[in-house]
Tab-separated table of C-alpha atoms and ligand atoms in Angstrom:
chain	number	residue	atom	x	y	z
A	1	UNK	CA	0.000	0.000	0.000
A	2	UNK	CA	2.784	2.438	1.224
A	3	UNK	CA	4.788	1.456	-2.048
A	4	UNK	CA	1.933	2.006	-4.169
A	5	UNK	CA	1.296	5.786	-2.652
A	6	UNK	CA	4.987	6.512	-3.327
A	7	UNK	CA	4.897	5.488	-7.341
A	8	UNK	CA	1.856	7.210	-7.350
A	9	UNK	CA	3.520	10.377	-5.789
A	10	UNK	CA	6.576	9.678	-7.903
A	11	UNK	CA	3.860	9.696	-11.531
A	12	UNK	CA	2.721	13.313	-10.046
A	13	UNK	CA	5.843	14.657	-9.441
A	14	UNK	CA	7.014	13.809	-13.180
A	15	UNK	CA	3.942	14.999	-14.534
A	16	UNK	CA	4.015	18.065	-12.750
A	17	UNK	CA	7.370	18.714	-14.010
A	18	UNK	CA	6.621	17.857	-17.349
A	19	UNK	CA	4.149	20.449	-17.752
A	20	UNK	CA	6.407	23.325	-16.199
A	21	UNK	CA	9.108	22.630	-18.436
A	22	UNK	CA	6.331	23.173	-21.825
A	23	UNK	CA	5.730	25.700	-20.156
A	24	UNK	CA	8.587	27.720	-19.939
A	25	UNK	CA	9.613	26.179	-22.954
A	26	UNK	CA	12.969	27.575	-23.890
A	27	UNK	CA	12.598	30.378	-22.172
A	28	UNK	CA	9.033	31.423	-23.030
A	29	UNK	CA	6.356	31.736	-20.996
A	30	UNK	CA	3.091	29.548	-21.925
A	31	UNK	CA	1.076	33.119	-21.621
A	32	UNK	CA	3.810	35.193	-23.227
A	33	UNK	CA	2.149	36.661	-27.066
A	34	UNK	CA	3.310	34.915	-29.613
A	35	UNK	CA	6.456	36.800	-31.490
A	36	UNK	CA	6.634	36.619	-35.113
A	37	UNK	CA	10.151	38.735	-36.821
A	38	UNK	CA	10.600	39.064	-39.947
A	39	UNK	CA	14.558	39.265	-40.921
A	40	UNK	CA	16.511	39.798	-43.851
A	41	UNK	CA	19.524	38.735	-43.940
A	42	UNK	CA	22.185	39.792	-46.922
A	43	UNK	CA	23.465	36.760	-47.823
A	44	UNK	CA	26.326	34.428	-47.157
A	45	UNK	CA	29.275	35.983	-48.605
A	46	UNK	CA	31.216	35.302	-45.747
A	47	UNK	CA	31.759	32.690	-42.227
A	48	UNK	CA	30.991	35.662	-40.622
A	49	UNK	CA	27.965	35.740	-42.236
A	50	UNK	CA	27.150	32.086	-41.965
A	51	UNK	CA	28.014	32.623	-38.488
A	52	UNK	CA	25.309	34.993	-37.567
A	53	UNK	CA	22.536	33.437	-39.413
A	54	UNK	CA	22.916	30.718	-37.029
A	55	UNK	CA	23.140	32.863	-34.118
A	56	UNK	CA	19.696	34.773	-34.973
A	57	UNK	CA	18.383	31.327	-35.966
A	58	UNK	CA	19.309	29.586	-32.355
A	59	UNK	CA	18.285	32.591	-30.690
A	60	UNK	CA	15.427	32.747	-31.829
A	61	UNK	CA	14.458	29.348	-30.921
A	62	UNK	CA	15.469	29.999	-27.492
A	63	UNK	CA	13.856	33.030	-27.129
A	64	UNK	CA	10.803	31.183	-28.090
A	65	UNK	CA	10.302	33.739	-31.270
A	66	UNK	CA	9.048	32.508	-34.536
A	67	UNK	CA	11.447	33.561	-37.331
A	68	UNK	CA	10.455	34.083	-40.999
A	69	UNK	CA	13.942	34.478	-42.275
A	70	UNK	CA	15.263	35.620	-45.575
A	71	UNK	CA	18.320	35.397	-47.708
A	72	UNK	CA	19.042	38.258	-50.202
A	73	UNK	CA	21.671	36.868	-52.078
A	74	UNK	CA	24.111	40.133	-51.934
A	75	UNK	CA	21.041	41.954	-53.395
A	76	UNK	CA	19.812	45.193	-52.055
A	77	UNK	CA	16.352	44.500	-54.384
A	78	UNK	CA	15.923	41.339	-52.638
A	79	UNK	CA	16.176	42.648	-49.338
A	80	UNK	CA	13.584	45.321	-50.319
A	81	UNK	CA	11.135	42.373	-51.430
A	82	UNK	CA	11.599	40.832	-48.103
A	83	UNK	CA	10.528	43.508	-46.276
A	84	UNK	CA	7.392	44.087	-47.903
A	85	UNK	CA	6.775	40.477	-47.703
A	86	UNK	CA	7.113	41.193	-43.811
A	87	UNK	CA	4.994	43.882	-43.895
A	88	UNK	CA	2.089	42.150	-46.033
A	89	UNK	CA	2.169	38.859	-43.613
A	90	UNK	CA	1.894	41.901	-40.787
A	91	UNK	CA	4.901	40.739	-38.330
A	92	UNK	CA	5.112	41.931	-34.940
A	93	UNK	CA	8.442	43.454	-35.744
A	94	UNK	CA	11.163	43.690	-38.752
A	95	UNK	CA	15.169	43.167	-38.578
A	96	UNK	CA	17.533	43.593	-41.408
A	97	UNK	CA	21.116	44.085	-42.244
A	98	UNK	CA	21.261	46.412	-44.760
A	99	UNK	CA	23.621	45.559	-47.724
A	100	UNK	CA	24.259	49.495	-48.251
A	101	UNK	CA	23.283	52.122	-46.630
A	102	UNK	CA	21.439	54.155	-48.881
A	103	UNK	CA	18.366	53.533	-50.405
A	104	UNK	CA	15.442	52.550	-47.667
A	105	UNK	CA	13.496	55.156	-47.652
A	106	UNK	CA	10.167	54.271	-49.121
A	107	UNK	CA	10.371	50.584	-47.992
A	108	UNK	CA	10.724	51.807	-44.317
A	109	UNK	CA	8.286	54.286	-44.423
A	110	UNK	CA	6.087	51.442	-45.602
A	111	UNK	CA	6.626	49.892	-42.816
A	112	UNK	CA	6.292	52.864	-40.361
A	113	UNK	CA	2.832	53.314	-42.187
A	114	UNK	CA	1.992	49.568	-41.107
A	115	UNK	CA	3.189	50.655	-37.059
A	116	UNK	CA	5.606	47.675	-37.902
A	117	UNK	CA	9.282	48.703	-35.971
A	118	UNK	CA	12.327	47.920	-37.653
A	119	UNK	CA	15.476	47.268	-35.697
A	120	UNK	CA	19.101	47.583	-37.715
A	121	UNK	CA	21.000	44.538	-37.307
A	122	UNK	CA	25.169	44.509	-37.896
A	123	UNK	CA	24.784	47.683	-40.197
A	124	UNK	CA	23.676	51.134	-40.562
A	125	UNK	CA	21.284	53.062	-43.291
A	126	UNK	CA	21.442	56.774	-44.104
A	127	UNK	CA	18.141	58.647	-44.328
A	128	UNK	CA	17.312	62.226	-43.920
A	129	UNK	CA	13.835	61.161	-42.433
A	130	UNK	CA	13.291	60.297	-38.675
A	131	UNK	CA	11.889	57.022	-36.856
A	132	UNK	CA	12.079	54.916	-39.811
A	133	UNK	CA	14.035	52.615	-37.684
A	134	UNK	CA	14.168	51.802	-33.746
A	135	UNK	CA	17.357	50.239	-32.988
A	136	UNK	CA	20.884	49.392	-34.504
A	137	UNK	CA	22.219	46.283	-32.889
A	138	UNK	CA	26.082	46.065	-34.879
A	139	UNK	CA	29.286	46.627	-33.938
A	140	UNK	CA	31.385	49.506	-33.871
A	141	UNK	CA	32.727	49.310	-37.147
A	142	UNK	CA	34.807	52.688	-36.660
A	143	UNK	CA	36.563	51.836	-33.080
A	144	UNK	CA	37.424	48.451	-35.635
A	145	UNK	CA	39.910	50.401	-38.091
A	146	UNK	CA	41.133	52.779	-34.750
A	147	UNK	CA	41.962	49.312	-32.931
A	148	UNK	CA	43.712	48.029	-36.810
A	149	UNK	CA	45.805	51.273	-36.747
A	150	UNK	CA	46.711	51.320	-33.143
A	151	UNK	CA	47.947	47.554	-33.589
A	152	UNK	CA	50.125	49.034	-36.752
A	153	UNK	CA	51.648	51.740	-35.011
A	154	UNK	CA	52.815	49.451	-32.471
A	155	UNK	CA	53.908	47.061	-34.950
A	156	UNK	CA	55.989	49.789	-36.668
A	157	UNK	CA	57.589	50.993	-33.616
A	158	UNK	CA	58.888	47.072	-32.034
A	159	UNK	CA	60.263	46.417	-36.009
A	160	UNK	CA	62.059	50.005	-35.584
A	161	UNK	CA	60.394	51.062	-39.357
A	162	UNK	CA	60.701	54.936	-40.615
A	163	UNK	CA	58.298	54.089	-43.152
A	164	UNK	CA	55.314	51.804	-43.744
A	165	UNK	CA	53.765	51.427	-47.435
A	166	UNK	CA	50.012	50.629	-47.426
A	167	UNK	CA	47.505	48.734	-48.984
A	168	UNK	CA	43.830	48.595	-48.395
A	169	UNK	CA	41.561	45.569	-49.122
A	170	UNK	CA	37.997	47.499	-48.509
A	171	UNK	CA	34.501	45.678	-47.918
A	172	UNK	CA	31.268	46.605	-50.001
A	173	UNK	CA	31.371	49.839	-51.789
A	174	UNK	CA	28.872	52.019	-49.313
A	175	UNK	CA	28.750	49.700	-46.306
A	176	UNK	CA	28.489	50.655	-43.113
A	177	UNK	CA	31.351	48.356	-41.970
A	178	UNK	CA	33.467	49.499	-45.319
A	179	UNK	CA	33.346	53.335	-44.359
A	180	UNK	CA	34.197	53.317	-40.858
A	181	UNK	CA	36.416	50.990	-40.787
A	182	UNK	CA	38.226	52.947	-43.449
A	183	UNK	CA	37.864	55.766	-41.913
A	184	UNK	CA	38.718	55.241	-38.103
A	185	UNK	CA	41.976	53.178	-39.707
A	186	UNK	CA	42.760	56.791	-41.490
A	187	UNK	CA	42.028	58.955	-38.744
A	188	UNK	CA	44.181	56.942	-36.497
A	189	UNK	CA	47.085	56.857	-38.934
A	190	UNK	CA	46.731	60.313	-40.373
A	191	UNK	CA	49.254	62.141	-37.272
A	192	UNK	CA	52.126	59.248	-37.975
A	193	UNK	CA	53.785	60.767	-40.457
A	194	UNK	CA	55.615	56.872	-41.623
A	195	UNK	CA	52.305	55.735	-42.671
A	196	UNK	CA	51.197	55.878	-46.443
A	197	UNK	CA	48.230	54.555	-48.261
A	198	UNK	CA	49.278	53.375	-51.414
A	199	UNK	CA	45.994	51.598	-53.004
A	200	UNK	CA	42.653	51.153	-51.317
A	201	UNK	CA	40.910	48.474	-53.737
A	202	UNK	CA	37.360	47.029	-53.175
A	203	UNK	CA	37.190	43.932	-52.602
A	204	UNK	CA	33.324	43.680	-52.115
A	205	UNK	CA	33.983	41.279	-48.464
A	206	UNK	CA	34.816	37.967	-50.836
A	207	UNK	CA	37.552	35.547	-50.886
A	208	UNK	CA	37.472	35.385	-54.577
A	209	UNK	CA	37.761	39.123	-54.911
A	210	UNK	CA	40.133	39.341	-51.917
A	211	UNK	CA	42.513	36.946	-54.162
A	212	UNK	CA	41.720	39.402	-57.386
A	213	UNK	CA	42.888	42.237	-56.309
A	214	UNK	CA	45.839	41.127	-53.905
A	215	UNK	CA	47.331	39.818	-57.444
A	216	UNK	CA	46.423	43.992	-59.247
A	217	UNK	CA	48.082	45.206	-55.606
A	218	UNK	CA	51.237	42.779	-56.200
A	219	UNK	CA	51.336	43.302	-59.706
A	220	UNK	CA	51.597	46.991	-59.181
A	221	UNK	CA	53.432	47.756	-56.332
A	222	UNK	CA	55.393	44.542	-55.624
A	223	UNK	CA	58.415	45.109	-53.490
A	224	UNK	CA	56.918	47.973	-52.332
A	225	UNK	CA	53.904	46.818	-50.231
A	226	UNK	CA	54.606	46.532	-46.322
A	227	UNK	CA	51.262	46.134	-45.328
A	228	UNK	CA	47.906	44.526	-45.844
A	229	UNK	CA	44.821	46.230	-44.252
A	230	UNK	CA	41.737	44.215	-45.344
A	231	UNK	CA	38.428	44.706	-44.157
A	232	UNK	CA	37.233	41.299	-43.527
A	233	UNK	CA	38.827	37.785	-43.111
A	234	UNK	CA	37.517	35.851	-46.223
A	235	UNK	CA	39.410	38.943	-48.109
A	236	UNK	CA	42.569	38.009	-46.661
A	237	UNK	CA	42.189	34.814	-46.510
A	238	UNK	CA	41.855	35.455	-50.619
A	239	UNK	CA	44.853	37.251	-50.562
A	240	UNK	CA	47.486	35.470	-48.450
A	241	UNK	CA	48.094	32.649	-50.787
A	242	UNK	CA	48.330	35.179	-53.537
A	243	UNK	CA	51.302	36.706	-51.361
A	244	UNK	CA	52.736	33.522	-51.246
A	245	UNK	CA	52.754	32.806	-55.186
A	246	UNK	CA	54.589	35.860	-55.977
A	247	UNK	CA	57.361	34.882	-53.556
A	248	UNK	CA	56.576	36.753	-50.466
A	249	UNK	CA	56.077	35.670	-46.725
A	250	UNK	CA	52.691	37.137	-45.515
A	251	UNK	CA	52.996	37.752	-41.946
A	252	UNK	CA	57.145	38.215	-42.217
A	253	UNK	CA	57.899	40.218	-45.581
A	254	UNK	CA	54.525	41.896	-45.433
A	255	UNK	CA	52.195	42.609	-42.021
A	256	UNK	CA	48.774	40.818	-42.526
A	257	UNK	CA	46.152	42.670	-40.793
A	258	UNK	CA	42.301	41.499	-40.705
A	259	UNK	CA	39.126	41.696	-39.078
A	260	UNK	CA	36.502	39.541	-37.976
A	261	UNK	CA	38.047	36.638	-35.893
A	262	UNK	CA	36.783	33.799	-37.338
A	263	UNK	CA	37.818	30.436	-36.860
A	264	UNK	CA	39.399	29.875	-39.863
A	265	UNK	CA	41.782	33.226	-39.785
A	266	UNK	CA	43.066	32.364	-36.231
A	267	UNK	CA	44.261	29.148	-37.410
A	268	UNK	CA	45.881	31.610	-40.054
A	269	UNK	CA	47.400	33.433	-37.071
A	270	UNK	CA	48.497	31.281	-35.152
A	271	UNK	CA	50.477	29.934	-38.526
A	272	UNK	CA	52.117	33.616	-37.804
A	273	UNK	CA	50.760	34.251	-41.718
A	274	UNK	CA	48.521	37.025	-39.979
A	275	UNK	CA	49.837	39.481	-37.484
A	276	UNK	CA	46.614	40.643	-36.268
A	277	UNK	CA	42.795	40.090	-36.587
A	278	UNK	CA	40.293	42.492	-35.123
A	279	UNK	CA	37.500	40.833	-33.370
A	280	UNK	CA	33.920	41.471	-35.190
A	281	UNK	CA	31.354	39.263	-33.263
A	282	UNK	CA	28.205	37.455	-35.285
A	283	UNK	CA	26.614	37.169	-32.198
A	284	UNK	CA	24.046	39.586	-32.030
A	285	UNK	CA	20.870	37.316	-31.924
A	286	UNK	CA	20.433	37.591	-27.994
A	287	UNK	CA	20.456	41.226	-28.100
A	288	UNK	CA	17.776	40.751	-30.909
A	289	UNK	CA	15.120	38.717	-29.592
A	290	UNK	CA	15.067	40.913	-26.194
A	291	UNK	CA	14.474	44.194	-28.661
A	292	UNK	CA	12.454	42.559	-30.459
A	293	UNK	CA	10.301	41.565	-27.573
A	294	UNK	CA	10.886	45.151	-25.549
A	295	UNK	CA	9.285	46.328	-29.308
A	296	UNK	CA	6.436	43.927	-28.612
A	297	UNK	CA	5.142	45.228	-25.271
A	298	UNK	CA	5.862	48.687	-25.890
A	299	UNK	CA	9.032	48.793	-24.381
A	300	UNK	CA	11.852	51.534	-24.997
A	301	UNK	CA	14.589	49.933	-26.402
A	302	UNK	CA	18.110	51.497	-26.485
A	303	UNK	CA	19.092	53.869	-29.605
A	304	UNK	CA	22.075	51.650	-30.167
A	305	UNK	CA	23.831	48.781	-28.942
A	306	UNK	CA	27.539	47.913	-29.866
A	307	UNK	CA	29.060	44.585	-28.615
A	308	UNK	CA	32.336	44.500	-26.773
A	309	UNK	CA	35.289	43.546	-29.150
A	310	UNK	CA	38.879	42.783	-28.294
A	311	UNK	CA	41.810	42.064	-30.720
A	312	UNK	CA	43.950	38.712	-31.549
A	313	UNK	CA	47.691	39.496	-32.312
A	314	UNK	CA	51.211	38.311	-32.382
A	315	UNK	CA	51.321	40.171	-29.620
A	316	UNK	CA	49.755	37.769	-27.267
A	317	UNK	CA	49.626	34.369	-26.163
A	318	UNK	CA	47.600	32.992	-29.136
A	319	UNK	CA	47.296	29.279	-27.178
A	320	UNK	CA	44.806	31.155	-25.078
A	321	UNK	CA	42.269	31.991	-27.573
A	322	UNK	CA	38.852	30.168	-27.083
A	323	UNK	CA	37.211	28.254	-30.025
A	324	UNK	CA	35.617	30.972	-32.145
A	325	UNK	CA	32.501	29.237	-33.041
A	326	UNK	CA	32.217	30.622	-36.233
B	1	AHR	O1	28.988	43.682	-41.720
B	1	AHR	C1	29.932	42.846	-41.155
B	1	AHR	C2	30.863	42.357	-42.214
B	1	AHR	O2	30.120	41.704	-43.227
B	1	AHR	C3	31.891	41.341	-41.784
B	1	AHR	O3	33.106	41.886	-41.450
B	1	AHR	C4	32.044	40.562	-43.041
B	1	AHR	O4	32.799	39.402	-42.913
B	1	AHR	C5	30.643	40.427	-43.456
B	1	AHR	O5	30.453	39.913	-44.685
């Protein structure tokens, strides 16, 4: 009899405990609204890329948020057909990365019309007209290129060099991430009077193109090239073994400089073919859902929000570096 009471306690404990946990089913509340975003993602020109699809996507899933995601294919017209898609199936709120930054208006005002809010993920827009967006959740692209040219300086000083010959590898013609990275790397070099650009060449974020126009840099400056600035890894990843066919030892006979941190490129550094790689992170899905659902309930949610980056150089004790996850 007393055994019998004791299963039967032991079958209402489990039950119990089974219906808390669908419940709170990762991390959502069985009364919580249901969430539905709409994001647009740019494409998959990179791991970085790659990397933060599958961020938003596990995210969301933990956040309990139902994701209609969408793949532009590195096209800005895509993107735009995406969001009106959003907009038609009435989502509770919108998140895109915008290939470029000009070019939203109408779309986003669209959407404003609908009382649909649209949060900025990784990069910026420019628009003359206010609230057409909430949030930007991205990194600080600018503080990227100061960290690239603070790295060189340093560089330049421990090697003893009067004079440092540079080339840029830039990202997406009127991307966020490709002006201010450009731009905090020039401001930062700009009062050192060794440093000289000698080329900046777009290389559009891709391997392929990375690999292009490392060969037009080599063909036309050769000897002459100390340093590689590129804007993203898969870029330089491109260019390295170009370095290498035309005789050169990237990392010794020219400094390798990179950002993103991706797995793949650390290897690369701790190879010593890169000197250093500035730390972009993909993961930007946490700080999405919680917008997103701050959006939901009325919530203010912050003007911006930058993750915190470090950098990975031959400075430090690369053994230490974590698995990158991406
Ligand atoms: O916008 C972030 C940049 O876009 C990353 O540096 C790059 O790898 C990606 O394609």
């Amino acid at each position: 009899m007393k055994r019998s009471r004791k299963l039967l306690q032991s079958l209402l404990c489990l039950l119990l405990t089974g219906i808390l946990l669908i419940g709170c089913q990762n991390g959502k509340k069985s009364d919580e609204p249901e969430l539905l975003l709409g994001f647009s993602q740019i494409g998959s020109e990179s791991a970085w890329r790659i990397g933060n699809t599958q961020d938003i996507e596990d995210q969301a899933e933990n956040y309990g948020v139902s994701l209609m995601i969408e793949n532009a294919n590195q096209k800005q017209e895509n993107q735009i057909a995406a969001i009106r898609r959003f907009i038609a199936y009435k989502v509770d709120v919108i998140a895109f990365s915008p290939i470029v930054e000009d070019g939203w208006d109408n779309v986003l005002t669209e959407a404003k019309e609908a009382g649909i809010p649209v949060v900025l993920v990784d990069r910026d827009i420019s628009t003359e007209k206010e609230g057409l967006t909430t949030c930007l959740i991205g990194a600080d692209f600018y503080q990227e290129g100061v960290m690239a040219a603070e790295y060189l300086i340093r560089k330049a000083d421990s090697l003893g060099l009067d004079s440092v010959n540079i080339v840029e590898i830039t990202g997406t013609e009127n991307s966020t991430p490709m002006r201010q990275r450009q731009q905090g790397f020039a401001d930062t070099i700009a009062s050192d009077s060794r440093m000289h650009i000698l080329e900046r060449i777009d290389g559009d974020f891709l391997k392929s193109r990375g690999a292009e126009c490392m060969r037009s840099l080599l063909d036309k400056h050769g000897d002459d090239i100390d340093v590689v600035y590129s804007h993203n890894d898969e870029m330089t990843l491109g260019a390295i073994p170009e370095i290498e066919k035309a005789g050169y030892k990237p990392g010794k006979d020219i400094i390798i400089i990179s950002i993103d941190g991706g797995q793949e490129a650390i290897d690369v550094l701790k190879e010593g073919k890169i000197n250093c790689v500035v730390e972009c992170t993909p993961k930007l899905g946490k700080e999405l859902m919680e917008t997103a659902k701050k959006l939901k309930n009325g919530e203010e949610v912050d003007e911006v929000i930058h993750p915190t980056e470090v950098i990975f150089s031959d400075e430090q004790d690369l053994e230490k570096i974590a698995p990158r996850g991406y």
